[in-house]
Every structure is written in C-alpha cells, then in structure tokens.
Short mmCIF file of C-alpha atoms in Angstrom, two decimals:
data_model
loop_
_atom_site.label_atom_id
_atom_site.label_comp_id
_atom_site.label_asym_id
_atom_site.label_seq_id
_atom_site.Cartn_x
_atom_site.Cartn_y
_atom_site.Cartn_z
CA MET A 1 -15.59 56.29 -16.72
CA GLY A 2 -14.50 57.50 -20.15
CA GLU A 3 -11.26 58.95 -21.35
CA ASN A 4 -11.79 62.50 -20.18
CA ALA A 5 -10.40 62.74 -16.68
CA THR A 6 -12.82 63.86 -14.01
CA TYR A 7 -12.06 67.29 -12.61
CA ILE A 8 -12.70 67.73 -8.93
CA GLU A 9 -12.25 71.13 -7.37
CA ALA A 10 -10.04 69.74 -4.65
CA GLY A 11 -10.61 72.56 -2.23
CA ASN A 12 -14.20 71.45 -1.79
CA CYS A 13 -12.92 68.13 -0.47
CA VAL A 14 -10.35 69.35 1.99
CA GLY A 15 -11.02 68.04 5.47
CA LYS A 16 -14.20 66.20 4.42
CA LYS A 17 -12.61 62.77 3.86
CA LYS A 18 -14.91 61.92 0.98
CA ILE A 19 -12.57 59.49 -0.70
CA SER A 20 -14.54 56.67 -2.29
CA GLN A 21 -13.82 52.98 -1.85
CA THR A 22 -11.77 53.04 -5.06
CA GLY A 23 -9.63 55.85 -3.71
CA ILE A 24 -10.07 57.47 -7.12
CA LYS A 25 -13.47 59.07 -7.61
CA VAL A 26 -14.22 61.97 -5.34
CA ASN A 27 -17.63 63.61 -5.11
CA CYS A 28 -17.58 66.06 -2.23
CA ASN A 29 -20.62 68.11 -3.14
CA GLY A 30 -23.12 65.28 -3.12
CA GLY A 31 -23.97 65.85 -6.77
CA GLU A 32 -24.26 63.51 -9.68
CA LYS A 33 -21.10 61.61 -10.53
CA PRO A 34 -19.69 62.33 -13.99
CA THR A 35 -20.71 59.77 -16.59
CA PHE A 36 -17.95 60.54 -19.04
CA GLY A 37 -19.15 59.23 -22.34
CA SER A 38 -22.35 57.85 -23.73
CA HIS A 39 -22.47 55.03 -26.24
CA ASN A 40 -23.28 57.46 -29.05
CA MET A 41 -20.75 58.91 -31.46
CA GLY A 42 -21.31 61.27 -34.36
CA ILE A 43 -19.61 62.79 -37.38
CA ILE A 44 -19.87 66.48 -38.22
CA ASN A 45 -18.41 68.95 -40.71
CA LYS A 46 -19.22 72.25 -39.04
CA VAL A 47 -19.29 73.26 -35.37
CA GLN A 48 -20.56 76.29 -33.49
CA TYR A 49 -18.71 76.93 -30.25
CA THR A 50 -20.01 78.60 -27.13
CA SER A 51 -18.06 81.39 -25.50
CA VAL A 52 -16.85 80.92 -21.94
CA ASP A 53 -18.95 83.87 -20.83
CA ASP A 54 -22.11 82.31 -22.25
CA MET A 55 -21.19 78.90 -20.92
CA PHE A 56 -21.08 80.04 -17.32
CA SER A 57 -23.74 82.72 -17.34
CA GLY A 58 -26.82 82.26 -15.21
CA ASP A 59 -27.59 78.67 -14.33
CA SER A 60 -25.99 77.13 -17.44
CA LEU A 61 -23.32 75.24 -15.52
CA SER A 62 -25.76 73.68 -13.08
CA GLU A 63 -27.94 72.62 -16.01
CA CYS A 64 -25.14 71.01 -17.98
CA ASN A 65 -22.88 68.14 -17.02
CA LEU A 66 -19.77 68.66 -19.16
CA PHE A 67 -18.74 65.08 -18.44
CA SER A 68 -21.81 63.46 -19.95
CA GLY A 69 -21.57 63.46 -23.71
CA LYS A 70 -20.21 61.77 -26.80
CA TRP A 71 -17.18 61.77 -29.08
CA VAL A 72 -17.83 63.55 -32.37
CA PHE A 73 -15.52 63.25 -35.39
CA ASP A 74 -14.52 66.74 -36.49
CA ASN A 75 -11.75 67.05 -39.05
CA THR A 76 -12.56 70.72 -39.68
CA SER A 77 -11.78 72.23 -36.29
CA TYR A 78 -9.48 69.55 -34.88
CA PRO A 79 -6.67 69.07 -34.06
CA LEU A 80 -6.21 72.34 -32.18
CA TYR A 81 -2.49 72.38 -33.10
CA LYS A 82 -0.10 70.41 -35.30
CA GLU A 83 2.23 67.86 -33.72
CA LYS A 84 5.25 68.86 -35.78
CA GLU A 85 4.67 72.58 -35.15
CA CYS A 86 4.85 72.27 -31.36
CA LYS A 87 8.57 72.59 -30.59
CA PHE A 88 7.93 71.36 -27.03
CA MET A 89 6.31 68.07 -28.02
CA SER A 90 7.38 64.96 -26.09
CA ASP A 91 8.82 62.02 -28.01
CA GLN A 92 6.77 59.77 -25.73
CA LEU A 93 3.58 61.19 -27.25
CA ALA A 94 4.59 62.22 -30.80
CA CYS A 95 2.95 59.26 -32.55
CA ASN A 96 3.05 60.69 -36.08
CA LYS A 97 6.79 61.46 -35.76
CA PHE A 98 7.44 57.82 -34.84
CA GLY A 99 5.60 56.31 -37.74
CA ARG A 100 1.85 56.41 -37.14
CA GLU A 101 0.15 57.20 -40.45
CA ASP A 102 -3.51 57.00 -39.46
CA LEU A 103 -4.09 60.37 -37.77
CA SER A 104 -7.86 60.22 -37.27
CA TYR A 105 -7.26 59.97 -33.50
CA GLN A 106 -6.51 63.71 -33.66
CA ASN A 107 -9.98 64.63 -34.97
CA TRP A 108 -12.32 63.58 -32.19
CA ARG A 109 -14.08 66.32 -30.25
CA TRP A 110 -15.92 65.95 -26.95
CA GLN A 111 -19.55 67.08 -27.16
CA PRO A 112 -21.57 67.36 -23.90
CA HIS A 113 -25.19 66.31 -24.33
CA HIS A 114 -26.89 69.51 -23.21
CA CYS A 115 -24.44 72.30 -24.00
CA ASP A 116 -21.30 73.10 -25.97
CA LEU A 117 -17.81 72.93 -24.57
CA PRO A 118 -16.19 76.39 -24.81
CA ARG A 119 -13.62 76.70 -27.58
CA PHE A 120 -10.09 76.82 -26.19
CA ASN A 121 -8.73 80.37 -26.54
CA ALA A 122 -5.00 80.38 -25.88
CA THR A 123 -4.67 84.16 -25.79
CA ARG A 124 -7.43 84.50 -23.26
CA LEU A 125 -5.92 81.85 -21.03
CA LEU A 126 -2.49 83.49 -21.25
CA GLU A 127 -4.08 86.76 -20.17
CA ARG A 128 -5.62 84.91 -17.24
CA LEU A 129 -2.17 83.54 -16.42
CA ARG A 130 -0.40 86.88 -16.70
CA ASN A 131 2.10 87.19 -13.80
CA LYS A 132 0.94 83.78 -12.53
CA ARG A 133 2.06 80.15 -12.13
CA MET A 134 0.08 77.15 -13.26
CA VAL A 135 1.57 73.90 -11.98
CA PHE A 136 0.68 70.32 -12.94
CA VAL A 137 1.78 67.87 -10.24
CA GLY A 138 1.79 64.10 -10.56
CA ASP A 139 2.82 61.26 -12.84
CA SER A 140 3.46 60.82 -16.56
CA LEU A 141 -0.23 61.11 -17.45
CA ASN A 142 -0.31 64.55 -15.87
CA ARG A 143 2.94 65.34 -17.66
CA GLY A 144 1.17 64.42 -20.90
CA GLN A 145 -1.63 66.85 -20.08
CA TRP A 146 0.98 69.51 -19.30
CA VAL A 147 2.65 68.93 -22.69
CA SER A 148 -0.78 69.27 -24.29
CA MET A 149 -1.34 72.57 -22.48
CA VAL A 150 2.07 73.85 -23.52
CA CYS A 151 1.36 72.99 -27.17
CA LEU A 152 -2.05 74.65 -27.01
CA LEU A 153 -0.49 77.85 -25.70
CA ASP A 154 2.67 77.67 -27.81
CA SER A 155 0.68 77.98 -31.04
CA SER A 156 -0.52 81.47 -30.05
CA ILE A 157 2.95 82.86 -29.33
CA GLN A 158 4.53 83.50 -32.71
CA ASP A 159 7.79 85.09 -31.62
CA PRO A 160 10.23 82.29 -30.61
CA ASN A 161 12.07 84.75 -28.36
CA LEU A 162 8.97 85.11 -26.19
CA LYS A 163 8.76 81.48 -25.09
CA PHE A 164 11.19 78.97 -23.70
CA MET A 165 11.47 75.84 -21.56
CA ASN A 166 13.42 75.92 -18.31
CA TYR A 167 14.84 72.69 -16.85
CA ASN A 168 16.21 73.46 -13.41
CA GLY A 169 17.82 70.08 -12.81
CA SER A 170 15.15 68.95 -10.33
CA ASN A 171 11.62 67.59 -10.60
CA LEU A 172 10.32 70.90 -11.98
CA ILE A 173 10.07 71.82 -15.67
CA SER A 174 8.72 75.25 -16.65
CA PHE A 175 7.33 76.68 -19.87
CA LYS A 176 7.68 80.45 -19.82
CA ALA A 177 5.47 82.79 -21.85
CA VAL A 178 7.71 85.85 -21.59
CA GLY A 179 5.28 88.46 -22.86
CA TYR A 180 2.78 87.50 -20.17
CA ASN A 181 5.27 86.68 -17.41
CA ALA A 182 3.33 83.42 -17.19
CA SER A 183 4.74 80.05 -16.15
CA ILE A 184 3.12 76.70 -16.98
CA GLU A 185 5.00 74.01 -15.09
CA PHE A 186 5.14 70.30 -14.42
CA TYR A 187 6.42 68.79 -11.19
CA TRP A 188 7.18 65.07 -11.03
CA ALA A 189 5.62 63.53 -7.90
CA PRO A 190 3.96 60.30 -9.06
CA LEU A 191 2.64 59.39 -5.60
CA LEU A 192 2.19 63.04 -4.47
CA VAL A 193 3.93 62.27 -1.18
CA GLU A 194 7.65 61.53 -0.85
CA SER A 195 8.72 58.18 -2.29
CA ASN A 196 11.71 56.28 -3.63
CA SER A 197 10.35 56.93 -7.16
CA ASP A 198 10.76 60.70 -7.04
CA ASP A 199 13.69 60.92 -9.45
CA PRO A 200 12.16 62.23 -12.71
CA VAL A 201 14.46 59.99 -14.80
CA ASN A 202 15.62 57.02 -12.70
CA HIS A 203 12.46 55.82 -10.99
CA LYS A 204 11.93 52.26 -12.23
CA LEU A 205 12.61 50.35 -9.05
CA PRO A 206 11.59 46.79 -8.09
CA GLU A 207 10.09 47.94 -4.79
CA ARG A 208 7.90 50.97 -4.24
CA ILE A 209 8.26 52.82 -0.93
CA VAL A 210 6.30 55.89 0.18
CA ARG A 211 6.53 58.19 3.17
CA SER A 212 2.78 58.64 3.31
CA GLN A 213 2.95 61.42 5.89
CA SER A 214 5.64 63.47 4.15
CA ILE A 215 4.83 65.93 1.36
CA GLU A 216 6.79 69.06 2.18
CA LYS A 217 9.83 68.02 0.11
CA HIS A 218 7.62 68.36 -2.97
CA ALA A 219 5.04 70.86 -1.82
CA ARG A 220 7.50 73.70 -1.20
CA PHE A 221 7.73 73.99 -5.00
CA TRP A 222 3.98 74.59 -5.39
CA THR A 223 3.07 76.80 -2.44
CA ASP A 224 2.82 80.06 -4.37
CA ALA A 225 1.11 78.61 -7.48
CA ASP A 226 -2.08 80.26 -8.71
CA ILE A 227 -3.54 77.14 -10.35
CA LEU A 228 -2.67 73.62 -9.18
CA VAL A 229 -3.62 70.53 -11.19
CA PHE A 230 -2.92 67.25 -9.38
CA ASN A 231 -3.14 63.60 -10.35
CA SER A 232 -1.85 60.32 -8.91
CA TYR A 233 -2.93 56.91 -10.12
CA LEU A 234 -0.52 54.87 -12.24
CA TRP A 235 2.08 54.28 -9.57
CA TRP A 236 -0.43 52.87 -7.08
CA ARG A 237 -1.42 49.96 -9.33
CA ARG A 238 -0.17 47.09 -7.19
CA PRO A 239 -1.79 45.10 -4.34
CA HIS A 240 0.46 46.48 -1.60
CA ILE A 241 2.75 49.47 -1.08
CA LYS A 242 5.61 49.59 1.41
CA VAL A 243 5.10 52.56 3.77
CA LEU A 244 8.02 54.11 5.64
CA TRP A 245 7.74 55.85 9.00
CA GLY A 246 10.94 57.82 9.30
CA SER A 247 13.26 59.17 6.62
CA PHE A 248 15.05 57.31 3.85
CA GLU A 249 18.32 58.25 5.54
CA ASP A 250 17.23 56.90 8.93
CA LYS A 251 18.50 53.36 9.50
CA ASN A 252 15.90 52.93 12.24
CA GLY A 253 12.95 53.75 10.02
CA ILE A 254 9.93 51.46 10.27
CA TYR A 255 8.67 49.79 7.10
CA LYS A 256 5.30 48.11 6.71
CA GLU A 257 3.48 46.56 3.75
CA VAL A 258 0.10 48.29 3.47
CA GLU A 259 -2.84 47.38 1.25
CA MET A 260 -2.91 49.71 -1.74
CA LEU A 261 -6.19 51.50 -1.11
CA ARG A 262 -5.28 52.17 2.49
CA SER A 263 -1.85 53.54 1.57
CA TYR A 264 -3.41 55.68 -1.16
CA GLU A 265 -5.94 57.05 1.33
CA MET A 266 -3.10 57.89 3.74
CA ALA A 267 -1.24 59.78 1.02
CA LEU A 268 -4.35 61.69 -0.06
CA LYS A 269 -5.05 62.70 3.53
CA THR A 270 -1.53 64.10 3.85
CA TRP A 271 -2.05 65.93 0.55
CA SER A 272 -5.45 67.35 1.52
CA ASP A 273 -4.22 68.38 4.98
CA TRP A 274 -1.40 70.28 3.29
CA LEU A 275 -3.89 72.06 1.02
CA GLU A 276 -6.06 72.96 4.01
CA ILE A 277 -3.18 74.62 5.86
CA GLN A 278 -0.92 75.98 3.15
CA VAL A 279 -3.07 77.06 0.22
CA ASP A 280 -4.93 80.36 0.09
CA ARG A 281 -8.20 79.48 -1.67
CA ALA A 282 -8.82 83.17 -2.37
CA LYS A 283 -5.70 83.06 -4.58
CA THR A 284 -5.30 79.51 -5.84
CA GLN A 285 -7.59 77.31 -7.93
CA LEU A 286 -7.23 73.59 -7.19
CA PHE A 287 -8.05 70.61 -9.37
CA PHE A 288 -7.60 66.87 -8.97
CA ILE A 289 -7.78 64.59 -12.01
CA SER A 290 -8.94 61.02 -11.64
CA MET A 291 -7.59 58.09 -13.61
CA SER A 292 -7.91 57.76 -17.36
CA PRO A 293 -8.49 54.23 -18.67
CA THR A 294 -5.86 51.92 -20.06
CA HIS A 295 -6.56 49.53 -22.91
CA GLU A 296 -4.18 46.73 -22.03
CA ARG A 297 -6.69 43.87 -22.23
CA ALA A 298 -8.57 43.55 -25.51
CA GLU A 299 -10.99 40.99 -24.07
CA GLU A 300 -12.66 43.92 -22.28
CA TRP A 301 -14.10 45.10 -25.60
CA GLY A 302 -14.65 41.65 -27.10
CA ALA A 303 -11.36 41.15 -28.95
CA SER A 304 -8.70 38.46 -28.58
CA ASN A 305 -7.55 37.69 -25.04
CA ASP A 306 -3.87 38.07 -25.95
CA GLN A 307 -4.19 41.51 -27.54
CA ASN A 308 -4.22 45.13 -26.36
CA CYS A 309 -4.35 48.52 -28.10
CA TYR A 310 -1.72 47.52 -30.70
CA ASN A 311 -2.91 48.22 -34.27
CA GLU A 312 -6.19 49.75 -33.08
CA THR A 313 -7.38 52.63 -35.27
CA LYS A 314 -11.07 52.88 -34.40
CA LEU A 315 -13.13 53.76 -31.33
CA ILE A 316 -14.82 51.03 -29.33
CA THR A 317 -18.52 50.66 -30.10
CA LYS A 318 -19.33 47.80 -27.73
CA GLU A 319 -22.73 48.32 -26.13
CA GLY A 320 -22.42 49.50 -22.52
CA TYR A 321 -18.68 50.09 -22.75
CA ALA A 322 -17.67 53.68 -22.00
CA GLU A 323 -13.90 53.68 -22.45
CA TYR A 324 -14.04 54.20 -26.20
CA ARG A 325 -10.68 55.67 -27.12
CA LYS A 326 -8.56 52.56 -27.52
CA GLU A 327 -7.07 54.01 -30.71
CA GLY A 328 -5.69 57.09 -28.97
CA HIS A 329 -2.65 55.51 -27.31
CA PRO A 330 0.92 55.62 -28.63
CA SER A 331 1.09 51.82 -28.93
CA THR A 332 4.44 51.26 -30.66
CA TYR A 333 4.57 54.75 -32.18
CA ARG A 334 6.82 56.48 -29.65
CA LYS A 335 10.46 56.76 -28.72
CA GLN A 336 11.70 53.59 -27.07
CA TRP A 337 14.04 54.54 -24.24
CA GLU A 338 15.53 51.06 -24.03
CA THR A 339 16.73 48.74 -26.78
CA LEU A 340 14.06 46.24 -27.70
CA SER A 341 14.91 42.54 -27.72
CA GLU A 342 14.30 40.30 -30.72
CA GLU A 343 11.51 38.63 -28.79
CA GLN A 344 9.80 41.97 -28.20
CA LEU A 345 10.23 43.03 -31.81
CA SER A 346 8.54 39.80 -32.92
CA ASN A 347 5.51 40.63 -30.74
CA PRO A 348 4.71 44.38 -30.91
CA SER A 349 1.87 44.01 -28.41
CA SER A 350 4.47 43.23 -25.75
CA TYR A 351 5.86 46.76 -25.82
CA SER A 352 2.80 48.72 -26.91
CA ASP A 353 2.02 51.72 -24.72
CA CYS A 354 -1.71 51.48 -23.97
CA ILE A 355 -1.60 53.86 -21.02
CA HIS A 356 -0.44 57.25 -22.29
CA TRP A 357 -2.07 59.25 -25.08
CA CYS A 358 -0.89 60.51 -28.46
CA LEU A 359 -0.78 64.26 -28.99
CA PRO A 360 -2.71 65.98 -30.39
CA GLY A 361 -5.40 63.83 -28.85
CA VAL A 362 -7.38 62.98 -25.74
CA PRO A 363 -5.40 65.19 -23.27
CA ASP A 364 -6.31 68.26 -25.35
CA VAL A 365 -9.94 67.60 -24.40
CA TRP A 366 -8.96 67.38 -20.74
CA ASN A 367 -7.46 70.83 -21.10
CA GLU A 368 -10.56 72.16 -22.83
CA LEU A 369 -12.50 71.03 -19.76
CA LEU A 370 -9.91 72.52 -17.44
CA TYR A 371 -10.08 75.76 -19.42
CA ALA A 372 -13.84 75.88 -18.94
CA TYR A 373 -13.55 75.39 -15.18
CA ILE A 374 -10.71 77.92 -14.79
CA PHE A 375 -13.00 80.59 -16.25
CA ARG A 376 -15.95 79.43 -14.23
CA GLN A 377 -14.65 81.42 -11.26
#
C-alpha cells in the first residue's frame, strides 16, 4: 500500500466483522482493494482539475479507483499552501522551519489512472461544514492530517479575527472558523479505546495497557460530530498488548497479555459497536484511515541495512515497490522535544523521524481524497 491512506466508509463495516488478518485493511463491500500507487511517476507543468460535481456525476466514481494512480511532480499548482503562512502549523511537521532546504517533497500531486482528483476548494468545504463539527480521532498521524486540513482551510480565511484555535485542557483541540460556525477538531485517542496512553502530552510509558471494551470516556466527545475521521495504527506496533478487564482505579482488575492482532480486533469491535448504536448515519459521515508506511529500514528499497529515511530527497523507484515517498518524512528537520545526546548527534539516523510527514506534503493528498469522498454524498 502506498502513502495515501485508504479511506473506508466505516459505517458500511459496522456489525459485519470484516476485519482482515492484518487488522488494518478493511473491505466491507467486496470490491477491489485499493492499490495505492503504481510504479510510474511523471512530471508536468500544467494541470486541469475536475470539479467535484463532475467527479461524482453518473457512474464516474464506480469507474475510477482514486487509490490507483501515480505521483506526478507539479511545482505549478503545489503546494496548496505555504508552511510559513499557516499560523497553526505544528513544529513536529514544519520541516522547512527546522532547516530542510530541499522542498521538492511539497510538489508531488496524486494522479489517479482513470480520472482526475477534484481540486481542493477550501471555501466550498467550509460551506459544507457550516454549523457543523468535523472531528479527527486517533494518533499523531491523524493529528498530522488534521493539521494539514486546518492549514488548507486557514489559507481561505483572510481575517485573523475569524479563526482561532481552542485548547480546552483535555484531549480535544479545536480550530474554529467563526464566519461559518464550523469546528475542525482533533481528539487524542491513539488506541481508540481507553488506555494508559491517553494523556495527549505524557504518554510515553514502558508498558501499554488498554481497556479494550471501554470507549465511552473518549466517545462522549464525538457523539454529535457531523464528520468523523478515525485512525489507529502506530500504538499497536508490538507483539503483545496488556488488556485490562476492570478500571484503572480498580485494584482487583484483571490483566492479560494478548497477541497484538487479537487485542486490536477487540478494540475495533468495541469501536464499531459504539458506532452502530450511537451514531446517526443520516447525519454523520464516517471514515477510517488505514496505516501509512514508515521508511525506517532502507534495505527495503535496496539501500544500506543500517540506514533509514535520513538524507533522502528523492522518491523510491525500485521495481515492484509501492511505498515511494521516503523523502516526505521530517527526518531530523523537526522540533526535538528532548535534548539529544552526543551519541545521537553523531548519528542523525538514530533520531530521524521516518513515520510522520512534512507539511505541506503527503497528508494534504489524504485530505484531497477525503474532500472528494465528503462531497460524494
């Protein structure tokens, strides 16, 4: 699977238990699985964009798989916004601010094979979100996509008095577009269900514990949302997860080490059961985003075994390898929250971030895809 996260309309999966063996890819409609990315790449100077209305008229959607395509270099129309002009940019993702000089990672556009991806129109989306809430729920990758969405919308609101960020002291952060009474929010819940990693700041713990049957602590913040965008992947990347039956305050709670895929399946069932009961599908659009690739092992694309995405500035062109965008990660070009040791400084690969994505960059394409599917209905 390529860099563009797979969008699943989660409501189609509720109650059907169509989780794959990976626990990641979901295909509830029996259709073709997305093949995000062909081997081909191209360079262009001029682009014609399709309108959303044309994109989803007639049978165009059924005839076109938006997830099968190629990366096209386009330094005329991209990036869709400037890093330094987005006042809500995250220092975790602001690669140019922290020293990256090669900015070509900002100029790659996703081109489906058999149609054009609709051009992102911030004003139109804000109109769609008038008097509504759009909530991203999940881990730091979903937070990155939320920051991307905020920057995409921010650029269309010129008056600084008509936009602001609200931090309410909990897991919820909200961008408010005052003129539209629209709220675009992020809620930190890296495992979706309740866990000991739920603090949005202090969550680096040696042992990961989940209450796989408990989601209400988080979900009460999303119940009235009009668009929900979920993800959960990074925090499950270990062989086993400790599952708690009982509360964290209960001294008699039962703990058990559970194989990762099984514990993930348990959490997703709790999540989907909650959607089935609590969410009004006539009101709320639901999306689940699968994992995006990391580039932590350079041997995967034929480079040195002891390297990762550090110093990478070009896409991968290895035959048969779909996860091209190794150059799109922050690497060392981000704020370091902890003081680096001399040993780390002598080996930049050791602290390179090859998981998250620079902005502007790959997450903007995820939001272009999300934009297309929001207007599909």
